[in-house]
XYZ file of C-alpha atoms in Angstrom:
696
model
C 0.000 0.000 0.000
C 1.386 3.377 -1.013
C 1.144 5.994 1.643
C 0.423 8.879 -0.706
C -0.449 11.195 2.145
C 3.234 11.013 3.242
C 4.544 12.126 -0.178
C 4.570 15.878 0.653
C 6.681 15.112 3.734
C 9.091 12.978 1.661
C 9.403 15.773 -0.934
C 10.055 18.282 1.822
C 12.806 16.094 3.329
C 14.474 15.619 -0.089
C 14.282 19.365 -0.747
C 15.787 20.134 2.645
C 18.597 17.630 2.054
C 19.398 19.129 -1.352
C 19.166 22.617 0.074
C 21.455 21.599 2.950
C 24.054 20.183 0.513
C 23.843 23.314 -1.643
C 24.166 25.534 1.416
C 27.241 23.625 2.629
C 28.821 23.924 -0.817
C 28.169 27.670 -0.909
C 29.635 28.098 2.559
C 32.652 26.053 1.509
C 33.184 28.223 -1.582
C 32.887 31.412 0.472
C 35.423 30.065 2.973
C 37.864 29.140 0.178
C 37.523 32.607 -1.380
C 38.147 34.255 1.998
C 41.225 32.097 2.643
C 42.752 32.936 -0.757
C 41.943 36.663 -0.450
C 43.274 36.997 3.103
C 46.405 35.001 2.280
C 47.245 37.282 -0.634
C 46.465 40.461 1.323
C 48.525 39.505 4.375
C 51.478 38.243 2.350
C 51.790 41.390 0.222
C 50.508 43.970 2.740
C 53.988 45.413 3.347
C 54.362 46.234 -0.364
C 51.749 48.980 0.151
C 54.519 50.980 1.852
C 56.634 50.927 -1.305
C 57.709 53.946 -3.337
C 58.045 54.369 -7.087
C 61.142 52.412 -8.113
C 63.164 51.573 -11.209
C 60.981 51.746 -14.345
C 58.118 53.303 -12.335
C 59.807 56.691 -12.723
C 59.658 56.654 -16.526
C 56.339 54.777 -16.721
C 54.429 56.917 -14.217
C 56.271 59.799 -12.539
C 57.805 61.289 -15.717
C 55.184 60.169 -18.243
C 52.912 63.041 -19.244
C 50.262 61.151 -21.223
C 48.975 59.080 -18.319
C 48.246 62.285 -16.389
C 45.075 63.151 -18.275
C 42.330 60.735 -19.315
C 41.982 62.706 -22.556
C 45.297 61.186 -23.699
C 44.075 57.581 -23.410
C 43.484 57.172 -27.195
C 47.104 58.256 -27.813
C 48.372 55.407 -25.623
C 47.295 52.909 -28.292
C 49.594 54.487 -30.876
C 52.890 54.756 -29.044
C 55.352 52.335 -27.395
C 55.155 51.342 -23.751
C 57.634 53.782 -22.208
C 57.244 56.847 -24.462
C 57.060 58.008 -28.070
C 60.801 57.540 -28.588
C 61.070 54.214 -26.761
C 63.347 51.737 -28.541
C 62.766 48.789 -26.175
C 60.002 47.329 -28.341
C 57.271 47.235 -25.695
C 53.657 47.800 -26.725
C 51.245 47.618 -23.765
C 48.495 50.240 -24.110
C 46.049 48.569 -21.689
C 48.720 48.610 -18.974
C 49.307 52.311 -19.656
C 45.554 52.920 -19.464
C 45.553 51.266 -16.037
C 48.305 53.685 -14.932
C 46.254 56.599 -16.281
C 43.202 55.480 -14.288
C 45.408 55.059 -11.214
C 46.760 58.580 -11.695
C 43.246 60.004 -12.047
C 42.401 58.566 -8.615
C 45.738 58.558 -6.748
C 47.927 61.123 -8.490
C 51.538 60.352 -7.586
C 50.740 58.478 -4.376
C 52.238 54.997 -4.935
C 49.877 53.389 -2.377
C 46.986 53.189 -4.865
C 49.177 51.646 -7.580
C 50.435 48.967 -5.183
C 46.881 48.235 -4.037
C 45.744 47.662 -7.640
C 48.649 45.237 -8.155
C 47.652 43.241 -5.061
C 43.979 43.145 -6.099
C 44.902 41.899 -9.591
C 47.133 39.213 -8.080
C 44.378 38.000 -5.729
C 41.841 37.843 -8.564
C 44.351 35.799 -10.582
C 44.681 33.370 -7.642
C 40.881 32.972 -7.480
C 40.721 32.324 -11.229
C 43.470 29.709 -10.915
C 41.466 27.962 -8.189
C 38.379 27.939 -10.437
C 40.274 26.579 -13.458
C 42.098 23.900 -11.447
C 38.834 22.762 -9.897
C 37.177 22.720 -13.328
C 39.764 20.334 -14.776
C 40.789 18.132 -11.838
C 37.629 18.281 -9.660
C 39.804 18.106 -6.560
C 39.520 20.785 -3.868
C 42.857 19.954 -2.218
C 44.877 20.257 -5.441
C 42.978 23.371 -6.535
C 43.230 25.148 -3.177
C 46.881 24.318 -2.530
C 47.843 25.356 -6.082
C 46.096 28.723 -5.773
C 47.481 29.366 -2.259
C 51.052 28.546 -3.265
C 50.624 30.727 -6.345
C 49.326 33.514 -4.066
C 52.430 33.505 -1.873
C 55.269 32.205 -4.029
C 58.378 34.380 -3.403
C 59.145 34.613 -7.119
C 56.010 36.763 -7.470
C 57.351 39.604 -5.328
C 58.759 41.459 -8.327
C 55.525 41.207 -10.317
C 53.260 42.188 -7.399
C 55.354 44.371 -5.048
C 56.951 46.392 -7.876
C 54.443 48.586 -9.723
C 56.312 48.036 -12.995
C 55.341 44.341 -12.722
C 51.742 45.183 -13.643
C 51.976 44.031 -17.303
C 52.460 40.458 -16.022
C 49.467 40.749 -13.683
C 47.143 42.291 -16.278
C 48.186 39.956 -19.070
C 47.685 36.919 -16.796
C 44.333 38.300 -15.607
C 42.965 38.521 -19.161
C 44.476 35.146 -20.142
C 42.786 33.410 -17.185
C 39.465 35.157 -17.915
C 39.749 34.137 -21.587
C 40.539 30.583 -20.473
C 37.492 30.480 -18.177
C 35.227 31.741 -20.965
C 36.767 29.138 -23.291
C 35.735 26.332 -20.922
C 32.179 27.690 -20.968
C 32.045 28.135 -24.751
C 30.737 24.552 -25.005
C 27.567 25.701 -23.214
C 27.092 28.965 -25.099
C 28.823 30.346 -28.216
C 28.760 33.865 -26.769
C 31.329 32.770 -24.209
C 33.678 32.042 -27.123
C 33.292 35.646 -28.308
C 34.020 36.875 -24.777
C 37.075 34.637 -24.700
C 38.349 36.153 -27.955
C 37.829 39.683 -26.605
C 39.624 39.051 -23.314
C 42.468 37.297 -25.145
C 42.789 40.394 -27.334
C 42.995 42.528 -24.186
C 45.759 40.276 -22.844
C 47.817 41.043 -25.955
C 47.352 44.776 -25.353
C 48.442 44.315 -21.734
C 51.663 42.563 -22.706
C 52.768 40.841 -25.882
C 53.194 37.564 -23.964
C 49.433 37.110 -24.171
C 50.069 35.236 -27.413
C 51.052 32.164 -25.367
C 47.337 31.602 -24.659
C 47.105 29.854 -28.034
C 49.809 27.439 -26.852
C 48.007 26.921 -23.535
C 44.788 25.949 -25.328
C 46.705 23.506 -27.520
C 48.291 22.003 -24.384
C 44.841 21.659 -22.783
C 43.677 19.778 -25.876
C 46.840 17.669 -25.849
C 46.318 16.629 -22.213
C 42.522 16.159 -22.202
C 41.813 14.300 -25.434
C 41.827 10.500 -25.370
C 43.674 9.667 -28.622
C 46.807 10.999 -30.297
C 44.845 11.956 -33.411
C 42.464 14.125 -31.384
C 45.354 15.547 -29.387
C 47.308 16.705 -32.420
C 44.432 17.619 -34.728
C 44.070 21.429 -34.921
C 41.024 22.661 -33.014
C 38.801 24.882 -35.156
C 38.328 27.259 -32.210
C 42.046 28.043 -32.210
C 41.664 29.653 -35.635
C 39.708 32.526 -34.080
C 42.555 33.302 -31.663
C 45.114 33.148 -34.462
C 43.065 35.463 -36.683
C 42.551 38.015 -33.905
C 46.300 38.022 -33.239
C 47.139 39.217 -36.752
C 45.753 42.793 -36.469
C 47.463 43.131 -33.092
C 50.837 42.136 -34.566
C 50.371 44.546 -37.484
C 49.483 47.440 -35.154
C 52.347 46.595 -32.790
C 54.850 46.425 -35.669
C 53.636 49.797 -36.907
C 53.974 51.423 -33.478
C 57.334 49.976 -32.357
C 58.679 49.761 -35.930
C 59.868 46.180 -35.469
C 58.396 42.677 -35.621
C 60.179 41.442 -32.511
C 62.379 43.585 -30.280
C 64.275 46.420 -32.042
C 67.911 45.590 -32.774
C 69.248 48.442 -30.654
C 67.731 46.928 -27.533
C 68.874 43.385 -28.319
C 72.429 44.610 -27.849
C 71.901 44.303 -24.116
C 72.474 40.569 -24.262
C 72.404 38.560 -27.480
C 73.448 41.086 -30.147
C 74.793 39.218 -33.147
C 74.789 35.863 -31.345
C 73.711 32.688 -33.107
C 70.652 30.715 -32.099
C 72.984 28.078 -30.646
C 74.536 30.615 -28.265
C 71.044 31.590 -27.150
C 70.011 27.950 -26.662
C 73.180 27.046 -24.757
C 72.946 30.095 -22.488
C 69.215 29.795 -21.893
C 69.591 26.132 -20.933
C 71.418 27.436 -17.863
C 68.788 30.156 -17.587
C 66.076 27.520 -17.368
C 67.998 25.700 -14.643
C 68.106 28.999 -12.733
C 64.341 29.294 -13.153
C 63.861 25.742 -11.814
C 66.107 26.527 -8.859
C 64.339 29.722 -7.760
C 60.900 28.146 -8.228
C 61.701 25.071 -6.138
C 63.998 26.711 -3.563
C 63.571 30.514 -3.724
C 66.276 31.396 -1.224
C 68.662 33.522 -3.313
C 66.528 35.815 -5.457
C 67.949 38.667 -7.542
C 66.466 41.864 -8.871
C 68.746 41.728 -11.923
C 70.083 38.579 -13.615
C 73.073 39.233 -15.891
C 76.041 37.393 -17.377
C 77.686 37.565 -13.960
C 75.032 35.125 -12.707
C 74.491 33.191 -15.959
C 77.618 33.258 -18.157
C 77.133 33.419 -21.920
C 77.727 29.993 -23.485
C 79.072 29.953 -27.028
C 79.780 26.227 -27.186
C 78.661 22.920 -25.736
C 80.175 22.521 -22.294
C 79.495 19.835 -19.700
C 77.158 22.165 -17.769
C 75.218 23.004 -20.942
C 74.896 19.333 -21.914
C 73.597 18.450 -18.446
C 71.170 21.378 -18.533
C 69.825 20.361 -21.949
C 69.459 16.742 -20.787
C 67.458 17.835 -17.739
C 65.185 20.039 -19.878
C 64.566 17.375 -22.530
C 63.994 14.719 -19.852
C 61.293 16.842 -18.199
C 59.602 17.427 -21.565
C 59.745 13.704 -22.458
C 58.322 12.700 -19.070
C 55.504 15.160 -19.652
C 54.686 13.649 -23.066
C 55.045 10.099 -21.677
C 52.615 10.767 -18.805
C 49.865 12.273 -20.976
C 47.962 8.939 -21.105
C 48.403 7.843 -17.484
C 48.531 11.127 -15.583
C 47.373 13.991 -17.837
C 47.374 16.500 -14.943
C 51.021 15.705 -14.223
C 51.831 15.991 -17.940
C 50.103 19.374 -18.056
C 52.016 20.690 -15.036
C 55.375 19.639 -16.536
C 54.759 21.002 -20.034
C 52.937 24.195 -19.027
C 56.149 25.940 -17.958
C 57.796 25.489 -21.362
C 54.687 26.617 -23.261
C 54.315 29.807 -21.230
C 58.027 30.710 -21.268
C 58.501 30.041 -24.991
C 58.067 33.718 -25.921
C 60.468 35.030 -23.255
C 63.063 32.280 -23.686
C 65.342 34.343 -26.026
C 65.363 31.336 -28.349
C 62.664 32.397 -30.834
C 64.112 35.952 -30.786
C 66.099 38.000 -28.248
C 63.882 40.001 -25.888
C 66.311 42.488 -24.327
C 66.646 40.710 -20.952
C 68.370 37.475 -19.992
C 65.961 36.135 -17.374
C 63.761 37.863 -14.797
C 61.488 36.691 -11.999
C 58.528 38.818 -13.089
C 58.330 37.181 -16.527
C 57.653 33.719 -15.053
C 54.644 34.962 -13.072
C 52.109 32.768 -14.914
C 54.664 30.058 -15.705
C 55.146 29.468 -11.966
C 51.671 27.892 -11.953
C 53.486 24.833 -13.290
C 55.541 24.292 -10.119
C 52.587 25.198 -7.853
C 50.457 22.542 -9.527
C 53.320 20.028 -9.412
C 53.723 20.508 -5.645
C 49.964 20.090 -5.169
C 49.890 16.858 -7.207
C 52.835 15.444 -5.260
C 51.328 16.240 -1.848
C 47.971 14.779 -2.878
C 49.782 11.643 -4.065
C 51.283 11.321 -0.558
C 47.767 11.750 0.830
C 46.404 8.960 -1.375
C 49.232 6.644 -0.316
C 47.963 6.919 3.231
C 50.483 9.474 4.474
C 47.700 11.901 5.354
C 49.352 13.572 8.331
C 52.652 13.956 6.465
C 50.845 15.449 3.490
C 48.991 17.991 5.650
C 52.107 18.899 7.669
C 54.176 19.359 4.492
C 51.434 21.483 2.922
C 51.274 23.811 5.928
C 55.078 23.951 6.184
C 55.542 24.840 2.499
C 52.871 27.550 2.645
C 54.234 29.071 5.854
C 57.830 29.011 4.625
C 56.859 30.560 1.291
C 54.743 33.302 2.855
C 57.513 34.335 5.263
C 60.085 34.386 2.428
C 57.731 36.447 0.257
C 56.957 38.941 3.021
C 60.653 39.677 3.520
C 61.365 39.549 -0.229
C 58.796 42.337 -0.723
C 61.059 44.642 1.292
C 63.641 44.479 -1.509
C 61.181 46.383 -3.727
C 60.210 49.184 -1.332
C 62.731 51.782 -2.577
C 65.295 52.199 -5.337
C 68.001 51.875 -2.715
C 66.615 48.611 -1.298
C 66.375 47.168 -4.831
C 70.021 47.918 -5.565
C 71.290 46.838 -2.153
C 69.442 43.557 -2.601
C 71.003 43.002 -6.022
C 74.473 43.813 -4.703
C 74.279 40.963 -2.165
C 74.615 38.345 -4.888
C 76.147 40.217 -7.818
C 79.805 41.202 -7.982
C 79.282 43.717 -10.806
C 80.279 46.596 -8.521
C 80.402 49.375 -11.130
C 76.851 48.705 -12.289
C 75.328 48.700 -8.807
C 77.399 51.606 -7.501
C 76.311 53.759 -10.428
C 72.583 53.134 -10.065
C 72.819 53.302 -6.284
C 74.354 56.744 -6.757
C 71.403 57.774 -8.935
C 68.999 56.513 -6.264
C 70.742 58.526 -3.538
C 70.772 61.581 -5.815
C 67.023 61.231 -6.401
C 66.516 60.970 -2.626
C 68.572 64.117 -2.074
C 71.355 62.331 -0.189
C 74.123 63.975 -2.238
C 76.946 62.901 0.074
C 76.229 59.187 -0.463
C 75.577 59.783 -4.163
C 78.974 61.469 -4.470
C 80.631 58.543 -2.703
C 79.059 56.038 -5.115
C 79.928 58.036 -8.250
C 83.534 58.533 -7.139
C 83.841 54.762 -6.673
C 82.546 54.255 -10.235
C 84.975 56.838 -11.650
C 87.856 55.076 -9.884
C 86.841 51.827 -11.627
C 85.679 53.123 -15.010
C 85.501 56.897 -15.698
C 83.796 56.279 -19.068
C 80.856 54.442 -17.485
C 77.496 55.966 -18.525
C 78.551 59.630 -18.273
C 79.332 59.250 -14.570
C 81.787 62.193 -14.658
C 79.068 64.499 -15.981
C 76.541 63.267 -13.424
C 78.933 63.884 -10.526
C 79.648 67.331 -11.993
C 75.924 68.176 -11.811
C 75.973 67.378 -8.084
C 78.956 69.696 -7.587
C 77.203 72.459 -9.549
C 74.047 72.116 -7.442
C 76.265 72.578 -4.385
C 78.076 75.563 -5.895
C 81.358 73.640 -6.209
C 82.087 74.907 -9.716
C 85.877 74.567 -9.556
C 85.525 70.863 -8.699
C 82.906 70.380 -11.424
C 84.940 71.821 -14.320
C 87.656 69.093 -14.468
C 84.943 66.419 -14.416
C 83.023 68.101 -17.255
C 86.182 68.387 -19.358
C 86.956 64.730 -18.648
C 83.420 63.760 -19.645
C 83.618 65.680 -22.938
C 87.076 64.277 -23.715
C 85.817 60.713 -23.180
C 82.468 61.288 -24.922
C 82.549 64.348 -27.242
C 78.817 64.031 -27.962
C 77.891 63.625 -24.278
C 74.519 65.242 -23.596
C 75.097 65.557 -19.880
C 78.585 66.975 -20.484
C 77.219 69.830 -22.582
C 74.306 70.408 -20.195
C 76.569 70.682 -17.162
C 78.920 73.052 -19.001
C 75.894 75.148 -19.964
C 74.883 75.306 -16.303
C 78.384 76.483 -15.353
C 78.133 79.386 -17.806
C 74.644 80.112 -16.487
C 76.114 80.525 -12.995
C 78.763 82.808 -14.499
C 75.892 84.789 -16.084
C 77.297 84.228 -19.579
C 73.905 83.275 -20.966
C 74.914 83.340 -24.611
C 77.658 80.764 -24.032
C 75.326 78.735 -21.818
C 72.756 78.671 -24.640
C 75.374 77.388 -27.105
C 76.167 74.398 -24.894
C 72.495 73.623 -24.327
C 71.825 73.709 -28.068
C 74.679 71.248 -28.566
C 73.111 68.999 -25.919
C 69.845 69.054 -27.881
C 71.746 68.147 -31.048
C 73.156 64.996 -29.436
C 70.106 64.075 -27.359
C 66.984 62.098 -28.084
C 63.889 64.350 -27.972
C 63.626 65.550 -24.372
C 61.026 68.124 -23.216
C 62.994 68.905 -20.048
C 66.136 69.705 -22.016
C 64.183 71.856 -24.477
C 62.675 73.768 -21.545
C 66.007 74.419 -19.843
C 67.518 75.541 -23.160
C 64.617 77.946 -23.679
C 65.265 79.470 -20.253
C 68.919 80.067 -21.194
C 67.910 81.678 -24.496
C 65.383 83.851 -22.685
C 68.100 85.050 -20.292
C 70.254 85.799 -23.342
C 67.285 87.844 -24.626
C 66.967 85.710 -27.746
C 63.209 85.564 -27.384
C 62.461 84.156 -30.838
C 64.670 81.090 -30.335
C 63.497 80.774 -26.733
C 59.879 80.602 -27.935
C 60.798 77.954 -30.552
C 62.484 75.723 -27.940
C 59.646 76.199 -25.441
C 57.100 75.235 -28.108
C 59.162 72.132 -28.841
C 59.061 71.189 -25.147
C 55.265 71.529 -25.209
C 55.035 69.513 -28.431
C 56.935 66.677 -26.739
C 54.896 66.976 -23.549
C 51.551 68.771 -23.979
C 50.940 68.703 -20.204
C 54.244 70.409 -19.350
C 52.827 73.212 -17.175
C 56.178 74.941 -16.579
C 56.826 75.067 -20.329
C 53.377 76.562 -20.993
C 54.023 79.216 -18.328
C 57.506 79.766 -19.762
C 56.155 80.265 -23.294
C 53.476 82.671 -22.039
C 56.155 84.624 -20.181
C 58.315 84.904 -23.333
C 55.310 86.038 -25.386
C 54.503 88.577 -22.664
C 58.012 90.013 -22.935
C 57.471 90.331 -26.692
C 54.215 92.242 -26.068
C 52.264 89.402 -27.697
C 49.576 89.469 -25.017
C 46.748 87.711 -26.875
C 49.016 84.789 -27.780
C 50.248 84.607 -24.191
C 46.667 84.474 -22.893
C 45.825 81.699 -25.368
C 48.736 79.630 -24.002
C 47.671 80.344 -20.413
C 44.154 79.133 -21.199
C 45.671 75.749 -22.107
C 47.689 75.783 -18.900
C 44.590 76.537 -16.812
C 42.717 73.629 -18.416
C 45.463 71.347 -17.078
C 45.979 72.988 -13.684
C 43.292 75.312 -12.356
C 45.033 75.822 -9.004
C 48.375 77.167 -10.187
C 49.059 80.635 -8.765
C 51.733 81.436 -11.383
C 49.279 80.946 -14.238
C 46.744 83.353 -12.728
C 49.519 85.849 -11.946
C 50.859 85.888 -15.502
C 47.321 85.950 -16.898
C 46.606 89.051 -14.800
C 49.838 90.706 -15.963
C 48.858 90.264 -19.629
C 45.397 91.676 -18.982
C 46.980 94.618 -17.149
C 49.108 95.502 -20.173
C 45.962 95.309 -22.318
C 44.390 97.787 -19.867
C 41.694 95.271 -18.898
C 41.942 96.379 -15.292
C 38.909 94.673 -13.760
C 39.723 91.277 -15.296
C 43.394 91.702 -14.365
C 42.440 92.452 -10.756
C 40.296 89.298 -10.524
C 43.079 87.055 -11.856
C 45.735 88.595 -9.603
C 43.529 88.289 -6.514
C 42.891 84.637 -7.437
C 46.668 84.095 -7.708
C 47.206 85.606 -4.241
C 44.475 83.386 -2.781
C 46.443 80.366 -4.022
C 49.907 81.665 -3.082
C 50.409 84.840 -1.062
C 54.211 84.833 -1.460
C 54.645 85.884 -5.092
C 56.196 89.364 -5.057
C 55.487 89.988 -8.746
C 51.783 89.263 -8.253
C 51.484 91.841 -5.455
C 53.458 94.334 -7.566
C 51.193 93.885 -10.587
C 48.080 94.140 -8.421
C 49.513 97.367 -7.005
C 49.869 98.698 -10.560
C 46.271 97.720 -11.292
C 45.065 99.618 -8.223
C 47.091 102.679 -9.259
C 45.408 102.643 -12.667
C 42.048 102.243 -10.918
C 42.850 105.242 -8.621
C 42.708 102.990 -5.534
C 45.916 104.369 -4.023
C 45.609 102.987 -0.475
C 45.105 99.438 -1.825
C 47.988 100.043 -4.241
C 50.292 101.156 -1.395
C 49.393 98.018 0.594
C 50.203 95.676 -2.331
C 53.464 97.443 -3.197
C 54.605 97.277 0.439
C 53.918 93.536 0.427
C 55.896 93.184 -2.829
C 58.820 95.067 -1.268
C 58.670 92.876 1.828
C 58.812 89.729 -0.307
C 61.522 91.113 -2.626
C 63.645 93.774 -0.854
C 66.063 93.868 -3.817
C 63.475 95.540 -6.062
C 64.784 99.067 -5.441
C 62.304 100.956 -7.638
C 59.461 99.866 -5.351
C 60.389 102.400 -2.655
C 60.233 105.214 -5.202
C 56.858 104.031 -6.528
C 55.442 103.789 -3.010
C 56.718 107.311 -2.222
C 55.202 108.666 -5.447
C 51.747 107.485 -4.335
C 51.725 110.253 -1.715
C 51.852 112.810 -4.534
C 48.924 111.270 -6.401
C 45.848 113.487 -6.606
C 42.733 111.642 -5.434
C 40.439 110.807 -8.337
C 37.303 108.855 -8.972
C 38.008 105.149 -8.674
C 37.359 102.856 -11.614
C 34.335 100.709 -10.868
C 34.156 97.145 -12.030
C 30.885 95.510 -13.080
C 29.517 93.107 -10.489
């Protein structure tokens, strides 16, 4: 007999059981997300204290076209560093991210570091999702994502702001990969995958390795060799979408790979065999720092990995190890596809940055194996889970906790190497004996910090070793000039120009010496020579214009100032400088037009309002001039010229008491302006008249 009246109760129990299972799963997922997020935040929290370091200065601090959102379209038509960059980088999406950061944070590095950490944590969550999708094992997925979150090799990519291309490129690759897995359910996910892959290319050129990753996924998931090796029709879409990117990149950087000039850093003129032999040792170094990240460097050079031009015993052993790992990966594809994937993934992802296909301008670097390190994280997870399956559960759990704790502590302290320029260089010097290199850049870091005594010490050590090294004599001379030690600077400048006759810094420093001697014509000649030998430089154009202005060559000064603005349209000082030159030429309307541009970029600059008011004064637009000069004083009350000009306005408006007050303030701020006393005294002789009234 069927007890039908009990059926509603049975249905309710089944529903509650299903709901309970679903609720537990949701709670478990929330807990996993929280663990991954908190692990990443805690491990990299100290990087939030970091400053702008290394490439950050040229990518953010000195780069004008990230400092206004209106320049974002331009970022897609110029190389990564700047318009004249010869390094071959093309990463417009990364530059857009810096522009957005600047719009929110200005030049406060905290916000940039926070974005890096957030991107890294999202990448860890995506890795967990993808691992769980393919292996359906929470332990392997969670351990892989946690180890990826805290691996010490990631400090450079996460703790250094300039590591963002790796983070962004990986972010879009993982998103594209996730959409690819869902494209079986809905074709629109395939379109989303293509779009996010395209964005990965615009974040960093390495995004192209996603095509290789998808082929590897096919190779490790299909059941027969024919299916594994047969080209997947979906891959065609990724290949086709890569072509316009490569064409645009080649147009912008004017090279297919990396420009020849930049290749000279490492493998200039070397054969492919030299690159293979040397990079075999490079790969061993990668394996070493991924498995045992004790000795990590900020710069890897030929002092750490010697160039190999022939087959030596070490090269043969390195090649054997590499080929053995690859063969094991291929051999295990039938029995243990996850193990095969973890072994082969590293070589797929590093293929573009291996220097074997083409030189890339660096030997090896920790930041470039950011995504590739997933290989070793997954391998560790598989090994520990294998121990667990063998019955060594306690050992597996203890080892897992130990590895994660050890890695997180190492990462936390490794982050400190990337806090300042000085910490970066001191860290590199621990393991690298290339003293001249580190002393030179350490000197630059101290100079940037304003510690000129330590900078001088470093530069003198470099000169003692190699006086021709990177214009070090000229750089030390600039320090002496800033300190007024001209007699000590002159021998260094002459030495610099004798060693490098076309030295930019040599001619600039000599120009500054003549500026101090008030021989502005001679100073201008040296600055013009510096421009002749220099790559386009808005700062140099600006300083040259100032020298020409002092020499009263206003026409040439205006030309050089306009060139500075052409190179950097947001160069406020150059816009003010050009307006000042035009003012001296009585070209008031043109000066005001330039100042309008300056105000659109910086509406709180007292100098702009002051000069604007001065031009209006000389056009006899007294009421408008008064408003601009008062606005300038409200922003900065210590500009003597502003008070003087406002005093002149009040005189013209017959407001003599207000005029006297402003002129007295001008005299107080600039006691050397002798004519002020006479003008103040002359006010007593002024006959009171009807004051000029301004419209309300």
